[in-house]
CSV table of C-alpha atoms in Angstrom, one decimal:
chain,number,residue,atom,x,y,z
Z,9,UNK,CA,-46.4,40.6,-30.1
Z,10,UNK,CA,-49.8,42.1,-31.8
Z,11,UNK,CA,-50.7,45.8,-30.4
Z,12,UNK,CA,-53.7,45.9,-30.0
Z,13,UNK,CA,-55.2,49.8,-30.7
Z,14,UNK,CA,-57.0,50.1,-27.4
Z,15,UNK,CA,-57.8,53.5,-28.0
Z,16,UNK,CA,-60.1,52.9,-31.4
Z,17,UNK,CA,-61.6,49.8,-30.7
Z,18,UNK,CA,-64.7,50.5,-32.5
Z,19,UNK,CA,-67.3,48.8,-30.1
Z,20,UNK,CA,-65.1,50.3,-27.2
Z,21,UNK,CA,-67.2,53.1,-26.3
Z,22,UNK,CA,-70.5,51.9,-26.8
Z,23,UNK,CA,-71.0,48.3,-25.8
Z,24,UNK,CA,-67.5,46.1,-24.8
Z,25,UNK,CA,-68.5,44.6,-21.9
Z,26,UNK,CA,-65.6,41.6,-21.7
Z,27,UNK,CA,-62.5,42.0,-23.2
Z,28,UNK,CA,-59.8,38.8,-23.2
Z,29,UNK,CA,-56.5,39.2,-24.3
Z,30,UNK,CA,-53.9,37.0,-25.3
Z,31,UNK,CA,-49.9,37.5,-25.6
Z,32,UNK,CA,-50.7,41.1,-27.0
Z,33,UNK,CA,-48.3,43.9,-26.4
Z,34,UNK,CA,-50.2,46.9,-24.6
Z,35,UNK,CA,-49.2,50.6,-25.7
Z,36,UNK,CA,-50.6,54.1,-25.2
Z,37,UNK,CA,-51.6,55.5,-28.9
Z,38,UNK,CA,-48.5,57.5,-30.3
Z,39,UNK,CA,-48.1,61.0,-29.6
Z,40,UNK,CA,-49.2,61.7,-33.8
Z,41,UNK,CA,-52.6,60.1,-32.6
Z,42,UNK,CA,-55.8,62.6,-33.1
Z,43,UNK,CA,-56.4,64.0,-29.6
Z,44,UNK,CA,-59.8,63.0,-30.0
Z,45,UNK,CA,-59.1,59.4,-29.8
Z,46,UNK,CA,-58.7,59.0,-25.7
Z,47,UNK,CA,-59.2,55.3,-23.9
Z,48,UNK,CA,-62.3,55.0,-23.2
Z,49,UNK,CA,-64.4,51.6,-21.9
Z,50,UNK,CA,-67.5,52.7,-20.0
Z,51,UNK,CA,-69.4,49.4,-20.5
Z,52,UNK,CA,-66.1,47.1,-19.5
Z,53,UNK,CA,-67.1,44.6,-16.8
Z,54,UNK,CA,-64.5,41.7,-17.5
Z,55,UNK,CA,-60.8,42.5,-18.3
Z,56,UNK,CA,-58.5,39.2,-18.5
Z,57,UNK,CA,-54.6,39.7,-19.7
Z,58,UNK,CA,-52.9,36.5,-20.4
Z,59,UNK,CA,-49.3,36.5,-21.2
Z,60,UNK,CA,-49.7,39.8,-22.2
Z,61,UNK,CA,-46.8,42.8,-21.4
Z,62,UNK,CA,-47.6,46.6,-21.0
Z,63,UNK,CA,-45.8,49.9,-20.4
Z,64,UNK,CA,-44.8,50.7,-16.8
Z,65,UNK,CA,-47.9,52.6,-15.7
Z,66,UNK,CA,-50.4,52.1,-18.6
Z,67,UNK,CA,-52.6,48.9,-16.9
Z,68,UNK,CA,-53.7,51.9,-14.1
Z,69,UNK,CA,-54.6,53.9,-17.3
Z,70,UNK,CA,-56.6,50.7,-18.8
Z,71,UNK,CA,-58.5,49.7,-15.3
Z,72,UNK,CA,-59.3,54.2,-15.0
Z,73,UNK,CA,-60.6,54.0,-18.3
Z,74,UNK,CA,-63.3,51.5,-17.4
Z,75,UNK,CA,-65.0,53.0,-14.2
Z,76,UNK,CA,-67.3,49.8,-14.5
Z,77,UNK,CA,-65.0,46.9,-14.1
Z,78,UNK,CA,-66.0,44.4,-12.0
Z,79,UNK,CA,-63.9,41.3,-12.9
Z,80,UNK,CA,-59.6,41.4,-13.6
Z,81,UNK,CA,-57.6,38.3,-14.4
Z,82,UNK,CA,-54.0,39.0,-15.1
Z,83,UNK,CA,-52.2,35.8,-15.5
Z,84,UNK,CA,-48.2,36.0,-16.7
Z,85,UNK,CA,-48.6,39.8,-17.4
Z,86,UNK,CA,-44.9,41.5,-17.6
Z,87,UNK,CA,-44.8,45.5,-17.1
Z,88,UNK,CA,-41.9,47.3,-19.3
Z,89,UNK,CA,-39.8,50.4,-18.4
Z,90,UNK,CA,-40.4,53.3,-20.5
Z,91,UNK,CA,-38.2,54.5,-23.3
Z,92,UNK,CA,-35.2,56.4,-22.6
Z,93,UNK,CA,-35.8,60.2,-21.9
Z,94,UNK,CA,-34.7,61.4,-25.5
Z,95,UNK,CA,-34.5,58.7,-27.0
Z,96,UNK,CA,-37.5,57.3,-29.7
Z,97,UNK,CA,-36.4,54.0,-28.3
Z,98,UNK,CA,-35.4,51.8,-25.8
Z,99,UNK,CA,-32.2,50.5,-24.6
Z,100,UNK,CA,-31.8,46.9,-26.0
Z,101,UNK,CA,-30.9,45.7,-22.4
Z,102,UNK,CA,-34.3,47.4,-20.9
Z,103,UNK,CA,-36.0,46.8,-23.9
Z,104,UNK,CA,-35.6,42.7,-22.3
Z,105,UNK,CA,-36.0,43.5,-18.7
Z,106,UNK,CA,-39.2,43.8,-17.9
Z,107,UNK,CA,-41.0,42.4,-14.4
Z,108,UNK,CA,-43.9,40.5,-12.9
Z,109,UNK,CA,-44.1,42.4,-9.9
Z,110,UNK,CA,-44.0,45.0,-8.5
Z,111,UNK,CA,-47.5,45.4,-9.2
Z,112,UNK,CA,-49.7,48.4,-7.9
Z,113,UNK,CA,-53.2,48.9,-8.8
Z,114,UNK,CA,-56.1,50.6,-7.6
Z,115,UNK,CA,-59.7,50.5,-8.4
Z,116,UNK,CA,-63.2,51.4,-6.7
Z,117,UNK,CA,-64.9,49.1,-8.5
Z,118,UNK,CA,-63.3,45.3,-8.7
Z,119,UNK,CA,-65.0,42.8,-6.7
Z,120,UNK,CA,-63.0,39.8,-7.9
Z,121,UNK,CA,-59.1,39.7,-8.9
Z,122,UNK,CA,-57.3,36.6,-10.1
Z,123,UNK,CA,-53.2,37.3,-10.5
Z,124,UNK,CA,-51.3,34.9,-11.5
Z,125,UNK,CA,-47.5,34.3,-12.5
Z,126,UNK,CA,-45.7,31.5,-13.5
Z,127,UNK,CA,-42.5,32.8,-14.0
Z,128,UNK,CA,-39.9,35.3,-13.5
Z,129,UNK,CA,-36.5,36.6,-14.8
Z,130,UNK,CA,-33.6,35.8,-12.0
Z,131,UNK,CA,-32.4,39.2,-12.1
Z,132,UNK,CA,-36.4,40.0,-10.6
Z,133,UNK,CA,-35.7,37.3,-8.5
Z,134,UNK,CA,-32.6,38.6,-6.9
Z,135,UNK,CA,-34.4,41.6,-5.9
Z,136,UNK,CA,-37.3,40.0,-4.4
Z,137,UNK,CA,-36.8,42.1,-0.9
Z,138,UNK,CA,-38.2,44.6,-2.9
Z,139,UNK,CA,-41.2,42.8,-4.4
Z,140,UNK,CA,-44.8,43.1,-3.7
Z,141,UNK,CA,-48.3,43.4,-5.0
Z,142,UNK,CA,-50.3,46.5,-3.6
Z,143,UNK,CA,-53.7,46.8,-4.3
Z,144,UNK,CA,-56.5,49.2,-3.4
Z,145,UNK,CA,-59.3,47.9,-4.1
Z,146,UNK,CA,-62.5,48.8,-1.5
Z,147,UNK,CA,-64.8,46.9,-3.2
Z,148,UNK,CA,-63.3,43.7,-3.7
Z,149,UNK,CA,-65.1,40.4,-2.5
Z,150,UNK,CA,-63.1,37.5,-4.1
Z,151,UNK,CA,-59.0,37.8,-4.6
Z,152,UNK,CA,-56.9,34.4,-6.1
Z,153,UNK,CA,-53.3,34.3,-6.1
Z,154,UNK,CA,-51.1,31.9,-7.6
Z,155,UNK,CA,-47.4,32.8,-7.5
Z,156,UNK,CA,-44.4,33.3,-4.9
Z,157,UNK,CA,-44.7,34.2,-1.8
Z,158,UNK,CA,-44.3,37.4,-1.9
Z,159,UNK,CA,-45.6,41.1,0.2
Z,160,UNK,CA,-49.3,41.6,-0.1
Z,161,UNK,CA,-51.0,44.8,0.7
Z,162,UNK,CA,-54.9,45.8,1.1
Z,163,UNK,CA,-54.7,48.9,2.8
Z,164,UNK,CA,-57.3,49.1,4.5
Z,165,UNK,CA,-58.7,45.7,5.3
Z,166,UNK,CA,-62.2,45.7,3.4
Z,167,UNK,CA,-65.2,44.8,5.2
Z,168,UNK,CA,-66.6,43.1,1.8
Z,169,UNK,CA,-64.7,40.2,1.1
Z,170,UNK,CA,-65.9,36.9,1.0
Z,171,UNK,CA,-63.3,34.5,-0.6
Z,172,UNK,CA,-59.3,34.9,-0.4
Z,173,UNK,CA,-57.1,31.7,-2.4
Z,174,UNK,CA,-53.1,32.4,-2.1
Z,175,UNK,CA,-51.0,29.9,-3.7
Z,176,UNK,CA,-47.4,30.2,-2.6
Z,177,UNK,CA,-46.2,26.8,-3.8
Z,178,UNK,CA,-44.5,28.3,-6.9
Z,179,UNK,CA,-40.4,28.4,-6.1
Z,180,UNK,CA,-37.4,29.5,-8.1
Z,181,UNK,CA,-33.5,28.9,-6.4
Z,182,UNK,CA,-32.6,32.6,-6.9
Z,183,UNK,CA,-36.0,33.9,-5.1
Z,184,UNK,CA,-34.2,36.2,-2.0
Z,185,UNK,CA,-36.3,35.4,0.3
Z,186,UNK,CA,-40.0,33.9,0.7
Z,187,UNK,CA,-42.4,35.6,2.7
Z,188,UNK,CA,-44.0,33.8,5.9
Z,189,UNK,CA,-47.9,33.3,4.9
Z,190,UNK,CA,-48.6,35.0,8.3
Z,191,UNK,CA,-47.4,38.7,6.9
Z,192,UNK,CA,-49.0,38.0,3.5
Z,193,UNK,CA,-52.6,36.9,5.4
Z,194,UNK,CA,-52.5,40.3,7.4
Z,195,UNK,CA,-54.4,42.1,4.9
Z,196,UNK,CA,-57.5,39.8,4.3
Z,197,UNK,CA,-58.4,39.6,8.2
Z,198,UNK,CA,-61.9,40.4,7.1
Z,199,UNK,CA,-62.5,37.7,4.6
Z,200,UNK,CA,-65.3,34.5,5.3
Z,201,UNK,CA,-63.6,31.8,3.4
Z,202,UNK,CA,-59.7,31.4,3.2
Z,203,UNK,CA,-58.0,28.8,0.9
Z,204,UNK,CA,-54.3,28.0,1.2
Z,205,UNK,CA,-52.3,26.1,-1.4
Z,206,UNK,CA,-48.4,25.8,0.3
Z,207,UNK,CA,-45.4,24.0,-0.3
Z,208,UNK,CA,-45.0,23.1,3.4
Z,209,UNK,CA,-47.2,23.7,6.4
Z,210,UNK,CA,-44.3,25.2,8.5
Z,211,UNK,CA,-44.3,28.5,6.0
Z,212,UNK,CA,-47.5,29.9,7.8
Z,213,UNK,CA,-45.2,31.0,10.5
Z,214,UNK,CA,-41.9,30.4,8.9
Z,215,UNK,CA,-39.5,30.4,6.1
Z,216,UNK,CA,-40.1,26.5,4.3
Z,217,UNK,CA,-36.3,26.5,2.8
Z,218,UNK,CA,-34.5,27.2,6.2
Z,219,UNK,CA,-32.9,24.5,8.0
Z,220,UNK,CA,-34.1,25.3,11.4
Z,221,UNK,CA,-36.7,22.4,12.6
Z,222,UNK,CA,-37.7,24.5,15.9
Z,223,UNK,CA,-38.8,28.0,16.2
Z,224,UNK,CA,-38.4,29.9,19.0
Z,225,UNK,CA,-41.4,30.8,20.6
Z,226,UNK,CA,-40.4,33.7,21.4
Z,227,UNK,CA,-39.7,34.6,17.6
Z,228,UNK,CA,-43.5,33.3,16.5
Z,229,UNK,CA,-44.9,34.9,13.8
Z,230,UNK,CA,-48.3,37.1,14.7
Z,231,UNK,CA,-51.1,35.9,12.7
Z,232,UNK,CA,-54.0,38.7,12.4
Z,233,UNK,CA,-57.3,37.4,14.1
Z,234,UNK,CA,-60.0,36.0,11.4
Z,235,UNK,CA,-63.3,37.2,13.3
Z,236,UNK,CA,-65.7,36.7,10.5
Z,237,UNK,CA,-63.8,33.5,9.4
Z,238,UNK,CA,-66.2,30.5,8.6
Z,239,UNK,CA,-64.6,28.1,6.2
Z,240,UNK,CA,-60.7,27.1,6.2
Z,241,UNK,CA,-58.6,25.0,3.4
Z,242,UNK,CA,-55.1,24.1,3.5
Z,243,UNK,CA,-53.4,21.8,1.1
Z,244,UNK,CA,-49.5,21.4,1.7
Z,245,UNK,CA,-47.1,18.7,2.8
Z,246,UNK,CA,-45.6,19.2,6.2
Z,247,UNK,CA,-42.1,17.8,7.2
Z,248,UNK,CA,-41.3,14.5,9.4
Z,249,UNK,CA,-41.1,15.5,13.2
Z,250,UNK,CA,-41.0,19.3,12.7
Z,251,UNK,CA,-42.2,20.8,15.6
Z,252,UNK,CA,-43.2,23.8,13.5
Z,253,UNK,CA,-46.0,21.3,12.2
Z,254,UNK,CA,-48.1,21.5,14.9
Z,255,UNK,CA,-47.1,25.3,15.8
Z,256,UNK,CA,-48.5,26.9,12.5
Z,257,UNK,CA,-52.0,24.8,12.4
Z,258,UNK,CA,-52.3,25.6,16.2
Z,259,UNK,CA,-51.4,29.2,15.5
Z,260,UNK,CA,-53.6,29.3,12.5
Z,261,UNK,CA,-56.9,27.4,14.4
Z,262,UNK,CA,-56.2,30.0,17.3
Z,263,UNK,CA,-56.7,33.4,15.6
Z,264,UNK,CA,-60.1,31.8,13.7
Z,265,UNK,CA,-62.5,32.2,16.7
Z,266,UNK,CA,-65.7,31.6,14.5
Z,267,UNK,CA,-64.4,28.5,12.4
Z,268,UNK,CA,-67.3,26.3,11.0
Z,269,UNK,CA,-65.3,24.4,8.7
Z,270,UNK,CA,-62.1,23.4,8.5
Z,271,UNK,CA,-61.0,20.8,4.9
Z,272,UNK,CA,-57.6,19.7,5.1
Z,273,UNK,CA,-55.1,17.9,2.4
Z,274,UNK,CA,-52.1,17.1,4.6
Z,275,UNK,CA,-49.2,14.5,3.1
Z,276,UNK,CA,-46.0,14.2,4.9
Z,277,UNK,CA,-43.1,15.5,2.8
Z,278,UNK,CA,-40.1,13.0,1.5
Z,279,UNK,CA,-37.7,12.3,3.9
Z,280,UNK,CA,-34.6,10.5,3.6
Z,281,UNK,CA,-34.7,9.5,7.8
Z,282,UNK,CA,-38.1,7.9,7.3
Z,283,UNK,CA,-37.4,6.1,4.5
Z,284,UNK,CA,-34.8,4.5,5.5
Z,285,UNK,CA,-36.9,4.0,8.6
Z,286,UNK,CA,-39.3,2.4,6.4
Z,287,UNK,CA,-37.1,0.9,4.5
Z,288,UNK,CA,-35.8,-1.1,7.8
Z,289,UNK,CA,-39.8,-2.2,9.3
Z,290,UNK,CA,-40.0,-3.4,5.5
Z,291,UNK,CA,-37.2,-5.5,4.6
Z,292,UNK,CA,-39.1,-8.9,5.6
Z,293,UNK,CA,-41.1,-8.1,2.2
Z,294,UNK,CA,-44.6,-8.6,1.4
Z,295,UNK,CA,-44.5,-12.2,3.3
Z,296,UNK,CA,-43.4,-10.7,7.0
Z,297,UNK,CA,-46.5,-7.8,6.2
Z,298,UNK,CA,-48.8,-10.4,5.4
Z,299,UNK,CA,-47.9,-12.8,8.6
Z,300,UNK,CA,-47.9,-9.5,11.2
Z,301,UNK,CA,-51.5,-8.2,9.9
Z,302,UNK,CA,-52.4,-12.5,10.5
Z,303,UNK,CA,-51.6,-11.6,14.1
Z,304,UNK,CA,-52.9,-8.1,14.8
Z,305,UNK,CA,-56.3,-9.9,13.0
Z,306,UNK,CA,-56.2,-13.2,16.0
Z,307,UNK,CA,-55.4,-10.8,18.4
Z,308,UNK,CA,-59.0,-8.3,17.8
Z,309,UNK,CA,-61.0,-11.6,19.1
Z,310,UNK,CA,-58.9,-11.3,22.5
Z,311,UNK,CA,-60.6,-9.8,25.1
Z,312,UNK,CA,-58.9,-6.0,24.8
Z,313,UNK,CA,-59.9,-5.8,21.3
Z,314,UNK,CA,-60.4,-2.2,21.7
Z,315,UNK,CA,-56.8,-1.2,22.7
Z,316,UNK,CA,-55.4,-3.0,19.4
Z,317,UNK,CA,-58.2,-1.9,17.1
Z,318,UNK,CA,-57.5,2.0,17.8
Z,319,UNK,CA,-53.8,1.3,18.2
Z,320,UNK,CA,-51.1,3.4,20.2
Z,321,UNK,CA,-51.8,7.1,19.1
Z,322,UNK,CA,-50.3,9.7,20.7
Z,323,UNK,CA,-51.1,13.3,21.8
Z,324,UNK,CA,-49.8,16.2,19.7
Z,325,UNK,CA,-47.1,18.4,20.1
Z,326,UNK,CA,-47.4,21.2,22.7
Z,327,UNK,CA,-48.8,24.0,20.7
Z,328,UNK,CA,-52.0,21.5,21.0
Z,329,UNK,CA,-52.3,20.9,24.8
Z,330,UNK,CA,-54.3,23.5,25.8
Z,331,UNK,CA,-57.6,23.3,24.0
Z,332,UNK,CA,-59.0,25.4,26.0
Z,333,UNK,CA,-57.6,28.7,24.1
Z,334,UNK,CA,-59.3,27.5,21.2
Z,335,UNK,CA,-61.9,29.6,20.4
Z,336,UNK,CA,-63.7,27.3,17.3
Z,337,UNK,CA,-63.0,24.1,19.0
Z,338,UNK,CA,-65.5,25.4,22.1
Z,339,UNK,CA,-68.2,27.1,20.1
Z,340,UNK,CA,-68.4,27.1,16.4
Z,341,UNK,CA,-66.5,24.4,14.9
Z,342,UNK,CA,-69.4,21.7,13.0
Z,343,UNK,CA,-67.6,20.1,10.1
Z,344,UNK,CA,-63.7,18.9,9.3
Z,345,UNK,CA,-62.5,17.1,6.1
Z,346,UNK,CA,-59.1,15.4,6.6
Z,347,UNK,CA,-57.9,14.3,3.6
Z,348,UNK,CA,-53.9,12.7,3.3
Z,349,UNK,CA,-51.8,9.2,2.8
Z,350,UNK,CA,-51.3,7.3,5.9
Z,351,UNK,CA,-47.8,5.7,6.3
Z,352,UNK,CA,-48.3,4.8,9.5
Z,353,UNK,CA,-50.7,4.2,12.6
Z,354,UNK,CA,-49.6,7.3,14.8
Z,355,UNK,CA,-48.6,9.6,12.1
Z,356,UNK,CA,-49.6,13.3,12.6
Z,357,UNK,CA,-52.6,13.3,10.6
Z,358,UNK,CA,-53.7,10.5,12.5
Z,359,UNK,CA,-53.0,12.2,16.0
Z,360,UNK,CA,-54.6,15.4,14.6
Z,361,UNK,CA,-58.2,14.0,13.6
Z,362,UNK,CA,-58.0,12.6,17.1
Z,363,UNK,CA,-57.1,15.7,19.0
Z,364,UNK,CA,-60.2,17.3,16.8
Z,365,UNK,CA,-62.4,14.8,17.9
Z,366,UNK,CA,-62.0,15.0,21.1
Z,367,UNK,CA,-61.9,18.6,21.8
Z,368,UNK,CA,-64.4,20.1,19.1
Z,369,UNK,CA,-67.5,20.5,21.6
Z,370,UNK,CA,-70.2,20.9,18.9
Z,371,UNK,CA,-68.5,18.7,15.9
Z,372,UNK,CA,-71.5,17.1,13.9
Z,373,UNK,CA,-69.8,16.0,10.9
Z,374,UNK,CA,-66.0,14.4,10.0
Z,375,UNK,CA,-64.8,13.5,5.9
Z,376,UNK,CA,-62.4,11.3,6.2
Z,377,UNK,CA,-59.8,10.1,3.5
Z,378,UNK,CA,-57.2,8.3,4.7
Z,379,UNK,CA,-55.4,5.9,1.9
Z,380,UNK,CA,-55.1,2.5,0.8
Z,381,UNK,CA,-53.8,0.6,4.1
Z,382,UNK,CA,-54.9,-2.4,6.2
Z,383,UNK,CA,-58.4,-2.2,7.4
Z,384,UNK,CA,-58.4,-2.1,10.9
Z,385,UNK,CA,-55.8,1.0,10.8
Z,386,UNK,CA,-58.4,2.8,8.8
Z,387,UNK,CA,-59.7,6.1,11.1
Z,388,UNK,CA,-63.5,6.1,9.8
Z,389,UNK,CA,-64.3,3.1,12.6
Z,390,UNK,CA,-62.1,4.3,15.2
Z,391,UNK,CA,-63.1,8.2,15.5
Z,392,UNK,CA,-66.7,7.8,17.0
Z,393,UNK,CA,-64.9,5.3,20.1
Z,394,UNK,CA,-62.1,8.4,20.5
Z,395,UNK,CA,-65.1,10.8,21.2
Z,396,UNK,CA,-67.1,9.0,23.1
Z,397,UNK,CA,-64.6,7.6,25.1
Z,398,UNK,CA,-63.0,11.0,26.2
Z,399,UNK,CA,-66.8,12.7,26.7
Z,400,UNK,CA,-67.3,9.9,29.5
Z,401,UNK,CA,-64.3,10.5,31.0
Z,402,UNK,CA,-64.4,14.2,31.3
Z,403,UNK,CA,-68.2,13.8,32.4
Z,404,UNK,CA,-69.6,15.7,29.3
Z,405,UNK,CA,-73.1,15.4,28.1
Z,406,UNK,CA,-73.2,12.9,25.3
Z,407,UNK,CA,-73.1,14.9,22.1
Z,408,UNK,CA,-71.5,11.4,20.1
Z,409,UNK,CA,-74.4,10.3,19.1
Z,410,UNK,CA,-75.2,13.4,17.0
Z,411,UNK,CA,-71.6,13.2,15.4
Z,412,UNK,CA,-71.3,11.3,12.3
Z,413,UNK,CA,-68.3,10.1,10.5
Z,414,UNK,CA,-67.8,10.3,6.2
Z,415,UNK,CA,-65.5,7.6,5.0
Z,416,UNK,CA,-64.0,9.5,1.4
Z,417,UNK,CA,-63.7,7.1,-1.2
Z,418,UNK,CA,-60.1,7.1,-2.8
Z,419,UNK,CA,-60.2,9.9,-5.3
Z,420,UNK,CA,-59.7,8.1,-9.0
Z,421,UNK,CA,-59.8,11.3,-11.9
Z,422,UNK,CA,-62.0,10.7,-15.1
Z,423,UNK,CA,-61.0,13.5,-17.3
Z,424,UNK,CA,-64.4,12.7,-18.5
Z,425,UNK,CA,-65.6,13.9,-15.8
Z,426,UNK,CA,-63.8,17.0,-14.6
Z,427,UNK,CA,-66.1,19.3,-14.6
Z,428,UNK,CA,-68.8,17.1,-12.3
Z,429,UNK,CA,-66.6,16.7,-9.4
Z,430,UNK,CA,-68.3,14.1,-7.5
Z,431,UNK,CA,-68.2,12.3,-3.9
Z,432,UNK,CA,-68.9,9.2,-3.1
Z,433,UNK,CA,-69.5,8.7,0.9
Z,434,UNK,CA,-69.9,5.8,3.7
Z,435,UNK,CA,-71.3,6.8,6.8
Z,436,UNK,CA,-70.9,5.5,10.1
Z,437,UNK,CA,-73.6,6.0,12.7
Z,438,UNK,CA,-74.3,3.0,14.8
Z,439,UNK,CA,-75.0,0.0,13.0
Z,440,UNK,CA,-76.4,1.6,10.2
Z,441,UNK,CA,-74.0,1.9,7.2
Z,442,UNK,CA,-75.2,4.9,4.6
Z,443,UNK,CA,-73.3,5.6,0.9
Z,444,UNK,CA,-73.7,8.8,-0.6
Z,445,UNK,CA,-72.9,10.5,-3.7
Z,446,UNK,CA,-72.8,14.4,-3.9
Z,447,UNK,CA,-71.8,17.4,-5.8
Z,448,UNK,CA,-69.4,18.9,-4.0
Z,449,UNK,CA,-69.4,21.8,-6.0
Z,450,UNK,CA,-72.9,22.7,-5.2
Z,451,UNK,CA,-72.5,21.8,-1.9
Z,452,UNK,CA,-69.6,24.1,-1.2
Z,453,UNK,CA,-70.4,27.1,-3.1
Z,454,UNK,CA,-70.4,30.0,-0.7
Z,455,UNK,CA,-72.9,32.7,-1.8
């Protein structure tokens, strides 16, 4: 790897304001350097390490030596042990070992950190009880993280931060043991938007790899409260008829009292049960499907269209019966994106959006992408009937015809076109049918 000479860069102490490295080897100068020649970056704003390794303890030295910073990427960085105590070098087997994490930094003047890691050495992995990222950072207002699920620290919780992104869904066999997204959220209480990218739903209160399908209520993981919490995102899989489902999105809704949005990507993990489930409803072929959709299509101009047109969907699982201790659902809760793959009429995304509907008081607005199926079990039709139906029954002013429905078109990537992420939109309200096209990027973008 290339060594870059930090210390005598010779724009360094005048006018480097962004500095990207690639695969570079970080060193402190050798001890025959001038003592003149100290690190020194007083203009640095932007610092991005990418595959890059350092000596244990000389990053802190790099981020104090720019007391402007504002901006740190560190994607795939490795840290090194220092050489042997006299020694002029290091032993060949620590000269190889050298670590993604721990990772402990400190700066007063960060407002946005991206770490990253792809991968790890098994023996790291083995001693992941031991591994976390601790950060000090007072000013920071945007944190990513993309990597295992590991400790996180942010002592103390700062008042600042806008935007938190964790990524747990990276996974190695010989990782010890995966820490429960509820401990690693309990620094970032304070934040306004929070963006989850998991490997299963269950692992915001649980371990995703252990074989239990039912936690223990009394065992349930204690999520921090999100009182300034506005926007929430999850993307994850969850698995079949896992009660934990519906246990760590209730959990999760519950300690976000000021919710205004809420965007989910939910898709229902492989499962050998279901399949072969689905294997058995599916053996008459494309014939019997065709012939059964013939019927359920005669039997919408019978008299109790309704009942077959929104189909038998049931309630969710207990976490979910009392409404009532929801905080967003009551007073703050405007807007819900549900996007996921239906395989069936009364799957759990389906009894979800239903539960929402029904019990988010001042809902306005609901996205809906729900797959390529049959028609009639599509959701867009069906959700403004579920509302109104259950406001009439509960004697509730009549807040359905303010709430409007989005029908997602099925998302087909031009790499053309990555960088204009676009949305195309039906909307039902009434009779009147609307399509819309927006940029979802402008749109979302939280200032």
């Amino acid at each position: 790897m290339y060594v870059p000479p930090l210390s005598s860069l010779p724009c360094a102490a005048t006018t480097l304001r962004v500095l990207e490295l690639h695969h570079c080897d970080l060193q402190p100068p050798a001890p025959s350097t001038e003592p003149s020649t100290c690190l020194a970056f007083p203009c640095l704003t932007d610092l991005s390490l990418r595959g890059c390794t350092y000596l244990q303890g000389y990053l802190q030295a790099v981020v104090d030596a720019a007391p402007a910073l504002t901006m740190l990427a560190l994607v795939d960085v490795t840290n090194k042990p220092p050489k042997l105590a006299g020694s002029g070098k290091r032993d060949r087997y620590e000269e190889s070992k050298s670590f993604n994490l721990p990772l402990h930094l400190r700066s007063p003047t960060v407002t946005t950190l991206v770490l990253e890691t792809n991968d790890s050495r098994e023996d790291e992995l083995e001693e992941s009880r031991n591994i976390g990222i601790q950060l000090d950072m007072p000013s920071l207002r945007s944190f990513r993280y993309k990597g295992f699920p590991v400790k996180l620290w942010l002592p103390p919780p700062v008042p600042g931060l806008a935007r938190v992104n964790l990524d747990t869904c990276l996974r190695e066999r010989s990782f010890y043991k995966c820490e429960p997204v509820a401990a690693m959220l309990a620094s970032f209480s304070s934040t306004r938007a929070l963006k989850l990218h998991l490997v299963a739903i269950e692992a915001i209160i649980s371990d995703p790899d252990e074989d239990s399908s039912n936690q223990n209520p009394g065992e349930a993981t204690i999520l921090p409260t999100f009182p300034n919490l506005k926007l929430l995102e999850i993307h994850g899989l969850f698995k079949y008829r896992n009660n934990n489902t519906a246990l760590a999105l209730a959990t999760l809704l519950r300690a976000c009292p000021a919710l205004s949005e809420l965007r989910l990507r939910l898709n229902m993990a492989s499962d050998y049960h279901y399949n072969r489930k689905t294997e058995e409803r599916e053996a008459g072929g494309p014939f019997a499907l065709s012939v059964e959709r013939f019927k359920r299509l005669g039997s919408m101009c019978a008299e109790h269209r309704d009942d077959v047109d929104l189909g038998a969907v049931s309630n969710l699982a207990d976490p979910f019966t009392n409404s009532c201790t929801f905080g967003c659902l009551r007073t703050s809760l405007r807007k819900v994106t549900l996007q996921f793959k239906s395989k069936e009429v009364n799957c759990f995304q389906v009894q979800l959006a239903k539960f929402l509907v029904e019990n988010a008081m001042v809902l306005e607005e609901m996205h809906v992408e729900d797959g390529d199926q049959f028609w009639p079990d599509h959701l867009w039709d069906k959700l403004t009937r579920w509302r109104a139906d259950v406001f009439r029954r509960r004697n509730l002013p009549d807040t359905a015809a303010g709430f409007r429905v989005y029908q997602l078109a099925n998302h087909v990537e031009d790499p053309r076109s990555l960088q204009l992420p676009f949305s195309i939109e039906r909307q039902a309200c009434g009779d009147q049918k609307l399509l819309r096209i927006e940029d979802l990027e402008s749109r979302f973008q939280l200032h």
